[in-house]
Amino acid sequence: MMFFSCAGNKEEVPRKRPNILFIMSDDHAYQAISAYDSKLIQTPNIDRLAKEGMLFTNASVTNSICAPSRATILTGKHTHINGKIDNLMPFDTTQVTFPQIFQENGYETAMFGKLHFGNNPKGVDESMILPDQGFYLNPDFIDTKGDTTTITGYVTDIITDLTLGWLQEKRNKEKPFMMMYMHKAPHRPWWPSPEKFAEFTNKEFPEPETLFDDYKNRGTAAKTAEMNLLTHMMYSHDSKIRPELLHEMGDKVSPKVEEFENGFYGPYGRANAAQKAKYDVVLDKINADFKANWPNMTEQEKMRWKYQRYMQDYLACISSVDDNVGRVLDYLDESGLAENTIVVYTSDQGFYLGEHGWFDKRFIYDESFKTPLLVRWPNKITPGSKENEMVQNLDFAPTLFEAANIPVPTDMQGESLMPLLTGEKEKWDRDAVYYQYYEYPSVHMVKRHYGIVTKEYKLIHFYYDVDEWELYDRLKDPQELNNVFNDPAYAAVVKEMKTKLDELRVKYGDSSELDQKYIEIYKNMKTEKENDFW
């Protein structure tokens, strides 16, 4: 592959290729970035990328679950093509990842943080990777040689330290770099740093309008999903109630929720004595409040209590991410690297922050399906730009290749976002994106489904143990509360969207036969579920 375009005469001087800093957090909801919505939290450092670059308001994923999303980003292909359809299915290691191609084209490559599947990323010159989900406190890391080391501290700070250390001291300054800076936070279970834990437990957050959603105008899938804050979020693992207190209170703890074994002491047990002393001050307060008040609360009050505990911990983790992103952006500015560095901030998918009474992701509904995407490229992207075109994580690799003047492999299924980034929107012709979710029956019990999404409408087919269709008018019903699939007024829309869906299935190489193939493979795998919490 060539480093530069061959356009022009032979004496043409190639332009200097940009550095690339690809930042990704795990389960970072767009609602928890103040550039999108400032009701919950201020994220001034991530917001800098919106002020100095472009904010995408209709960015989405192809499959809203961690490892499949990451596989799509790395390969530029839908998960039914790269093989990583869910967290259980193995990744097809014959697939070429975009870091490999950057490496082959003269870029120095590095990855620090959470990959989630595999511990030896291909095409990376230097890496420090969290094994599987990794730990928030005193985490282990696996280096490029395969050696494991434990680093004392808080994971978000440590990943940033490793990233800055490489940028400042280890990279080859004669080469452009492609750096992947990958946060574990804010993945469940949400353990903030001791300082943020103390700060955020004193905050109260506004509730979403749909916190007490009854799903009355939707199908089976929404009614049977197991991600309700009150009935499925765990007391110890999630809300940080000590197991001893739960046992002491016995039947006073209602509703009963199945606890994850060692859900509290797994993460807490990673802390050293000094760290535990700081955590205990806040944990004692939380547990005392729970013991005194929980038995006398109404069901609505219990839901609200769990929501506040959830937001306090989740948003505290986000606050640390924002602080640390600021550290890296400051270094780029101070070193002069910012002028020739593309910075991307995104997540592996969206996340529910109490909307519809839920936590987690998986659905094609907006809070899960949509993902944050902010891109800064000085002198190329107009500062403060907003873009509402339908884009996906499928598009990241082709975009970065075009920016670096590297030919895009013909088997990649995404499209370069360059026309949108550089003000040539007339060259963009996509009007719909395709989505497919496979991991069922499994954790959270979100049914298998696929669908098509345009700016105006969303058509979904739930299958496997049901055969149900849903249609949402995204402009009239942005909270997706009213399925209008059987409404005669939308009959023409249903027909048109079904035709478009069939066309996308063909375009991307998906089919009912392939759905059935993956169902059979899934059934034949061992029934033990992947440990989703670590």
mmCIF file of C-alpha atoms in Angstrom, residues 93-369:
data_model
loop_
_atom_site.group_PDB
_atom_site.id
_atom_site.type_symbol
_atom_site.label_atom_id
_atom_site.label_comp_id
_atom_site.label_asym_id
_atom_site.label_seq_id
_atom_site.Cartn_x
_atom_site.Cartn_y
_atom_site.Cartn_z
ATOM 1 C CA THR A 93 -8.624 -13.537 13.591
ATOM 2 C CA THR A 94 -8.084 -13.687 9.838
ATOM 3 C CA GLN A 95 -9.777 -10.283 9.647
ATOM 4 C CA VAL A 96 -7.427 -7.375 8.981
ATOM 5 C CA THR A 97 -7.794 -4.529 11.476
ATOM 6 C CA PHE A 98 -7.248 -0.884 10.695
ATOM 7 C CA PRO A 99 -4.186 -0.529 13.018
ATOM 8 C CA GLN A 100 -2.461 -3.204 10.908
ATOM 9 C CA ILE A 101 -3.021 -1.158 7.789
ATOM 10 C CA PHE A 102 -1.759 2.022 9.429
ATOM 11 C CA GLN A 103 1.307 0.133 10.595
ATOM 12 C CA GLU A 104 1.941 -1.207 7.072
ATOM 13 C CA ASN A 105 1.730 2.340 5.762
ATOM 14 C CA GLY A 106 4.435 3.821 7.935
ATOM 15 C CA TYR A 107 2.481 4.870 11.011
ATOM 16 C CA GLU A 108 3.670 4.065 14.496
ATOM 17 C CA THR A 109 0.778 2.498 16.364
ATOM 18 C CA ALA A 110 -0.070 2.150 20.039
ATOM 19 C CA MET A 111 -3.028 1.061 22.169
ATOM 20 C CA PHE A 112 -3.510 1.652 25.882
ATOM 21 C CA GLY A 113 -6.555 0.609 27.916
ATOM 22 C CA LYS A 114 -9.482 -1.676 27.246
ATOM 23 C CA LEU A 115 -9.753 -3.826 24.133
ATOM 24 C CA HIS A 116 -12.239 -6.316 25.696
ATOM 25 C CA PHE A 117 -11.474 -9.280 23.452
ATOM 26 C CA GLY A 118 -8.004 -10.736 23.064
ATOM 27 C CA ASN A 119 -4.916 -9.419 24.784
ATOM 28 C CA ASN A 120 -2.601 -9.071 21.809
ATOM 29 C CA PRO A 121 -4.048 -6.542 19.343
ATOM 30 C CA LYS A 122 -2.799 -6.898 15.790
ATOM 31 C CA GLY A 123 -0.915 -4.087 14.143
ATOM 32 C CA VAL A 124 0.096 -2.356 17.377
ATOM 33 C CA ASP A 125 3.737 -1.487 18.038
ATOM 34 C CA GLU A 126 3.232 -0.935 21.738
ATOM 35 C CA SER A 127 0.304 -1.716 24.017
ATOM 36 C CA MET A 128 -0.810 -2.091 27.612
ATOM 37 C CA ILE A 129 -4.175 -3.849 27.621
ATOM 38 C CA LEU A 130 -6.577 -4.593 30.466
ATOM 39 C CA PRO A 131 -7.350 -8.322 30.566
ATOM 40 C CA ASP A 132 -10.993 -8.800 29.517
ATOM 41 C CA GLN A 133 -13.055 -6.155 31.396
ATOM 42 C CA GLY A 134 -10.212 -5.096 33.660
ATOM 43 C CA PHE A 135 -10.476 -3.527 37.123
ATOM 44 C CA TYR A 136 -11.102 0.033 38.247
ATOM 45 C CA LEU A 137 -8.741 -0.215 41.230
ATOM 46 C CA ASN A 138 -5.084 -1.233 41.032
ATOM 47 C CA PRO A 139 -5.631 -2.861 37.635
ATOM 48 C CA ASP A 140 -3.590 -5.498 35.822
ATOM 49 C CA PHE A 141 -2.217 -4.765 32.347
ATOM 50 C CA ILE A 142 -0.819 -7.062 29.669
ATOM 51 C CA ASP A 143 2.004 -5.576 27.610
ATOM 52 C CA THR A 144 3.041 -6.240 24.033
ATOM 53 C CA LYS A 145 5.262 -9.145 25.131
ATOM 54 C CA GLY A 146 2.386 -10.831 26.961
ATOM 55 C CA ASP A 147 3.678 -10.023 30.434
ATOM 56 C CA THR A 148 1.211 -8.956 33.139
ATOM 57 C CA THR A 149 1.853 -6.177 35.622
ATOM 58 C CA THR A 150 -0.304 -4.592 38.333
ATOM 59 C CA ILE A 151 -0.260 -0.794 38.601
ATOM 60 C CA THR A 152 -1.419 0.924 41.788
ATOM 61 C CA GLY A 153 -4.011 3.617 41.308
ATOM 62 C CA TYR A 154 -7.269 4.384 39.534
ATOM 63 C CA VAL A 155 -7.673 2.880 36.083
ATOM 64 C CA THR A 156 -8.728 6.045 34.217
ATOM 65 C CA ASP A 157 -5.713 7.942 35.550
ATOM 66 C CA ILE A 158 -3.359 5.052 34.799
ATOM 67 C CA ILE A 159 -4.495 4.598 31.193
ATOM 68 C CA THR A 160 -3.899 8.316 30.695
ATOM 69 C CA ASP A 161 -0.469 8.132 32.327
ATOM 70 C CA LEU A 162 0.492 5.313 29.943
ATOM 71 C CA THR A 163 -0.816 7.253 26.959
ATOM 72 C CA LEU A 164 1.023 10.448 27.880
ATOM 73 C CA GLY A 165 4.184 8.512 28.692
ATOM 74 C CA TRP A 166 4.225 7.037 25.208
ATOM 75 C CA LEU A 167 3.432 10.340 23.495
ATOM 76 C CA GLN A 168 6.076 12.224 25.458
ATOM 77 C CA GLU A 169 8.906 9.735 25.693
ATOM 78 C CA LYS A 170 8.527 6.579 23.629
ATOM 79 C CA ARG A 171 7.122 7.373 20.200
ATOM 80 C CA ASN A 172 9.306 7.774 17.154
ATOM 81 C CA LYS A 173 9.003 11.483 16.429
ATOM 82 C CA GLU A 174 10.034 10.932 12.811
ATOM 83 C CA LYS A 175 6.827 9.012 12.145
ATOM 84 C CA PRO A 176 3.158 9.937 12.299
ATOM 85 C CA PHE A 177 1.284 8.043 14.993
ATOM 86 C CA MET A 178 -2.062 6.293 15.317
ATOM 87 C CA MET A 179 -2.836 6.055 19.023
ATOM 88 C CA MET A 180 -5.858 4.256 20.522
ATOM 89 C CA TYR A 181 -6.586 5.620 24.001
ATOM 90 C CA MET A 182 -9.301 3.307 25.380
ATOM 91 C CA HIS A 183 -11.023 3.834 28.733
ATOM 92 C CA LYS A 184 -12.629 1.123 30.839
ATOM 93 C CA ALA A 185 -14.945 3.690 32.416
ATOM 94 C CA PRO A 186 -17.859 4.016 32.713
ATOM 95 C CA HIS A 187 -18.527 0.265 32.384
ATOM 96 C CA ARG A 188 -20.464 -1.565 35.084
ATOM 97 C CA PRO A 189 -19.817 -1.941 38.038
ATOM 98 C CA TRP A 190 -19.267 1.785 38.403
ATOM 99 C CA TRP A 191 -16.442 2.401 40.877
ATOM 100 C CA PRO A 192 -15.348 6.044 40.883
ATOM 101 C CA SER A 193 -12.041 7.244 42.267
ATOM 102 C CA PRO A 194 -12.271 7.871 46.027
ATOM 103 C CA GLU A 195 -12.311 11.639 45.476
ATOM 104 C CA LYS A 196 -15.077 11.557 42.851
ATOM 105 C CA PHE A 197 -17.015 9.044 44.957
ATOM 106 C CA ALA A 198 -17.080 11.494 47.860
ATOM 107 C CA GLU A 199 -17.994 14.409 45.597
ATOM 108 C CA PHE A 200 -20.780 12.832 43.567
ATOM 109 C CA THR A 201 -22.639 11.059 46.382
ATOM 110 C CA ASN A 202 -23.569 14.555 47.567
ATOM 111 C CA LYS A 203 -25.213 15.396 44.237
ATOM 112 C CA GLU A 204 -28.815 14.863 43.123
ATOM 113 C CA PHE A 205 -29.656 14.454 39.460
ATOM 114 C CA PRO A 206 -32.807 15.155 37.431
ATOM 115 C CA GLU A 207 -34.881 12.119 36.522
ATOM 116 C CA PRO A 208 -35.674 11.205 32.921
ATOM 117 C CA GLU A 209 -39.310 11.680 31.894
ATOM 118 C CA THR A 210 -39.655 7.968 31.157
ATOM 119 C CA LEU A 211 -38.196 6.619 34.425
ATOM 120 C CA PHE A 212 -41.539 4.952 35.203
ATOM 121 C CA ASP A 213 -42.304 3.792 31.663
ATOM 122 C CA ASP A 214 -44.992 1.072 31.453
ATOM 123 C CA TYR A 215 -44.150 -0.022 27.846
ATOM 124 C CA LYS A 216 -47.870 -0.111 27.046
ATOM 125 C CA ASN A 217 -47.540 0.829 23.364
ATOM 126 C CA ARG A 218 -44.614 -1.449 22.598
ATOM 127 C CA GLY A 219 -44.094 -5.147 21.979
ATOM 128 C CA THR A 220 -42.840 -8.119 23.931
ATOM 129 C CA ALA A 221 -39.164 -7.178 23.795
ATOM 130 C CA ALA A 222 -39.459 -3.986 25.833
ATOM 131 C CA LYS A 223 -41.795 -5.649 28.326
ATOM 132 C CA THR A 224 -39.511 -8.640 28.984
ATOM 133 C CA ALA A 225 -36.032 -7.085 28.988
ATOM 134 C CA GLU A 226 -34.198 -7.521 32.294
ATOM 135 C CA MET A 227 -32.567 -4.147 32.827
ATOM 136 C CA ASN A 228 -34.980 -2.351 35.113
ATOM 137 C CA LEU A 229 -33.328 -0.219 37.792
ATOM 138 C CA LEU A 230 -35.591 -1.424 40.596
ATOM 139 C CA THR A 231 -35.945 -5.109 39.786
ATOM 140 C CA HIS A 232 -32.642 -5.946 38.069
ATOM 141 C CA MET A 233 -29.984 -3.521 39.309
ATOM 142 C CA MET A 234 -28.138 -5.245 42.160
ATOM 143 C CA TYR A 235 -27.861 -3.890 45.680
ATOM 144 C CA SER A 236 -24.247 -4.905 46.370
ATOM 145 C CA HIS A 237 -22.748 -5.070 42.910
ATOM 146 C CA ASP A 238 -24.312 -1.828 41.670
ATOM 147 C CA SER A 239 -25.584 0.297 44.573
ATOM 148 C CA LYS A 240 -22.685 -0.678 46.896
ATOM 149 C CA ILE A 241 -24.700 -2.065 49.783
ATOM 150 C CA ARG A 242 -22.422 -4.323 51.777
ATOM 151 C CA PRO A 243 -23.452 -8.012 51.572
ATOM 152 C CA GLU A 244 -23.430 -8.256 55.379
ATOM 153 C CA LEU A 245 -26.074 -5.537 55.606
ATOM 154 C CA LEU A 246 -28.263 -7.250 53.030
ATOM 155 C CA HIS A 247 -28.062 -10.445 55.050
ATOM 156 C CA GLU A 248 -28.815 -8.584 58.288
ATOM 157 C CA MET A 249 -31.880 -6.861 56.827
ATOM 158 C CA GLY A 250 -33.228 -10.074 55.297
ATOM 159 C CA ASP A 251 -36.821 -9.730 54.073
ATOM 160 C CA LYS A 252 -36.711 -5.976 54.622
ATOM 161 C CA VAL A 253 -34.786 -5.810 51.346
ATOM 162 C CA SER A 254 -37.471 -5.946 48.689
ATOM 163 C CA PRO A 255 -37.770 -6.480 45.780
ATOM 164 C CA LYS A 256 -35.409 -9.442 45.789
ATOM 165 C CA VAL A 257 -32.684 -9.148 43.174
ATOM 166 C CA GLU A 258 -30.306 -11.952 42.229
ATOM 167 C CA GLU A 259 -26.838 -10.824 43.284
ATOM 168 C CA PHE A 260 -23.654 -11.363 41.333
ATOM 169 C CA GLU A 261 -21.275 -13.527 43.354
ATOM 170 C CA ASN A 262 -18.618 -11.365 44.990
ATOM 171 C CA GLY A 263 -20.140 -8.362 43.254
ATOM 172 C CA PHE A 264 -19.135 -5.974 46.025
ATOM 173 C CA TYR A 265 -15.907 -7.474 47.338
ATOM 174 C CA GLY A 266 -14.531 -8.206 43.872
ATOM 175 C CA PRO A 267 -13.863 -4.539 43.048
ATOM 176 C CA TYR A 268 -13.617 -3.309 46.648
ATOM 177 C CA GLY A 269 -11.129 -6.060 47.420
ATOM 178 C CA ARG A 270 -8.704 -4.621 44.863
ATOM 179 C CA ALA A 271 -8.236 -1.531 47.034
ATOM 180 C CA ASN A 272 -5.316 -1.256 49.432
ATOM 181 C CA ALA A 273 -5.776 -0.150 53.048
ATOM 182 C CA ALA A 274 -5.341 3.558 52.323
ATOM 183 C CA GLN A 275 -7.802 3.425 49.430
ATOM 184 C CA LYS A 276 -10.352 1.455 51.482
ATOM 185 C CA ALA A 277 -10.179 4.023 54.250
ATOM 186 C CA LYS A 278 -11.266 6.726 51.784
ATOM 187 C CA TYR A 279 -14.011 4.570 50.274
ATOM 188 C CA ASP A 280 -15.327 3.481 53.670
ATOM 189 C CA VAL A 281 -16.270 7.022 54.662
ATOM 190 C CA VAL A 282 -18.713 7.201 51.742
ATOM 191 C CA LEU A 283 -19.768 3.547 51.859
ATOM 192 C CA ASP A 284 -20.718 3.904 55.525
ATOM 193 C CA LYS A 285 -22.951 6.849 54.666
ATOM 194 C CA ILE A 286 -24.646 5.001 51.780
ATOM 195 C CA ASN A 287 -25.230 1.879 53.852
ATOM 196 C CA ALA A 288 -26.558 3.787 56.853
ATOM 197 C CA ASP A 289 -29.040 5.620 54.644
ATOM 198 C CA PHE A 290 -30.164 2.344 53.045
ATOM 199 C CA LYS A 291 -30.644 0.609 56.404
ATOM 200 C CA ALA A 292 -32.630 3.466 57.895
ATOM 201 C CA ASN A 293 -34.861 4.319 54.962
ATOM 202 C CA TRP A 294 -35.228 1.467 52.465
ATOM 203 C CA PRO A 295 -37.784 -0.658 54.385
ATOM 204 C CA ASN A 296 -40.177 2.298 54.655
ATOM 205 C CA MET A 297 -39.944 3.475 51.060
ATOM 206 C CA THR A 298 -42.665 3.090 48.436
ATOM 207 C CA GLU A 299 -41.816 1.338 45.164
ATOM 208 C CA GLN A 300 -41.469 4.714 43.445
ATOM 209 C CA GLU A 301 -39.173 6.001 46.163
ATOM 210 C CA LYS A 302 -37.014 2.883 45.867
ATOM 211 C CA MET A 303 -36.763 3.384 42.101
ATOM 212 C CA ARG A 304 -35.702 6.966 42.651
ATOM 213 C CA TRP A 305 -33.142 5.941 45.288
ATOM 214 C CA LYS A 306 -31.564 3.419 42.943
ATOM 215 C CA TYR A 307 -31.559 5.942 40.112
ATOM 216 C CA GLN A 308 -29.682 8.492 42.217
ATOM 217 C CA ARG A 309 -27.137 5.898 43.391
ATOM 218 C CA TYR A 310 -26.653 4.822 39.763
ATOM 219 C CA MET A 311 -26.163 8.358 38.489
ATOM 220 C CA GLN A 312 -23.837 9.319 41.327
ATOM 221 C CA ASP A 313 -21.418 6.500 40.515
ATOM 222 C CA TYR A 314 -21.795 6.480 36.728
ATOM 223 C CA LEU A 315 -21.339 10.221 36.362
ATOM 224 C CA ALA A 316 -18.447 10.264 38.825
ATOM 225 C CA CYS A 317 -16.680 7.819 36.509
ATOM 226 C CA ILE A 318 -17.460 10.107 33.560
ATOM 227 C CA SER A 319 -16.022 13.083 35.407
ATOM 228 C CA SER A 320 -12.684 11.278 35.742
ATOM 229 C CA VAL A 321 -12.727 10.430 32.038
ATOM 230 C CA ASP A 322 -13.311 14.089 31.192
ATOM 231 C CA ASP A 323 -10.503 15.257 33.480
ATOM 232 C CA ASN A 324 -8.101 12.821 31.873
ATOM 233 C CA VAL A 325 -9.117 13.614 28.312
ATOM 234 C CA GLY A 326 -8.271 17.186 29.249
ATOM 235 C CA ARG A 327 -4.784 16.123 30.323
ATOM 236 C CA VAL A 328 -4.136 14.582 26.899
ATOM 237 C CA LEU A 329 -5.630 17.490 24.948
ATOM 238 C CA ASP A 330 -3.523 19.908 26.992
ATOM 239 C CA TYR A 331 -0.393 17.962 26.089
ATOM 240 C CA LEU A 332 -1.273 18.040 22.389
ATOM 241 C CA ASP A 333 -1.680 21.820 22.615
ATOM 242 C CA GLU A 334 1.485 22.407 24.644
ATOM 243 C CA SER A 335 3.638 20.176 22.438
ATOM 244 C CA GLY A 336 2.398 21.635 19.154
ATOM 245 C CA LEU A 337 1.006 18.258 18.077
ATOM 246 C CA ALA A 338 -2.599 19.468 18.087
ATOM 247 C CA GLU A 339 -2.270 21.286 14.755
ATOM 248 C CA ASN A 340 -1.649 18.083 12.837
ATOM 249 C CA THR A 341 -3.579 15.572 14.943
ATOM 250 C CA ILE A 342 -7.071 14.264 14.278
ATOM 251 C CA VAL A 343 -8.789 13.602 17.595
ATOM 252 C CA VAL A 344 -11.841 11.334 17.691
ATOM 253 C CA TYR A 345 -13.951 10.814 20.811
ATOM 254 C CA THR A 346 -16.570 8.079 20.863
ATOM 255 C CA SER A 347 -17.967 5.157 22.839
ATOM 256 C CA ASP A 348 -18.548 1.525 21.924
ATOM 257 C CA GLN A 349 -22.295 2.258 22.097
ATOM 258 C CA GLY A 350 -24.858 4.308 23.973
ATOM 259 C CA PHE A 351 -26.312 3.512 27.389
ATOM 260 C CA TYR A 352 -29.566 3.912 29.304
ATOM 261 C CA LEU A 353 -29.414 6.424 32.131
ATOM 262 C CA GLY A 354 -32.798 5.581 33.591
ATOM 263 C CA GLU A 355 -34.755 6.249 30.401
ATOM 264 C CA HIS A 356 -37.617 3.729 30.176
ATOM 265 C CA GLY A 357 -36.595 2.663 33.672
ATOM 266 C CA TRP A 358 -33.493 0.961 32.279
ATOM 267 C CA PHE A 359 -29.747 0.676 32.547
ATOM 268 C CA ASP A 360 -27.450 -1.136 30.048
ATOM 269 C CA LYS A 361 -27.801 -1.044 26.231
ATOM 270 C CA ARG A 362 -28.410 -3.726 23.467
ATOM 271 C CA PHE A 363 -31.596 -2.299 21.953
ATOM 272 C CA ILE A 364 -31.894 -0.397 18.683
ATOM 273 C CA TYR A 365 -33.820 2.242 20.646
ATOM 274 C CA ASP A 366 -31.990 5.557 20.616
ATOM 275 C CA GLU A 367 -30.300 5.711 24.035
ATOM 276 C CA SER A 368 -28.538 2.430 23.221
ATOM 277 C CA PHE A 369 -28.228 2.702 19.438
#
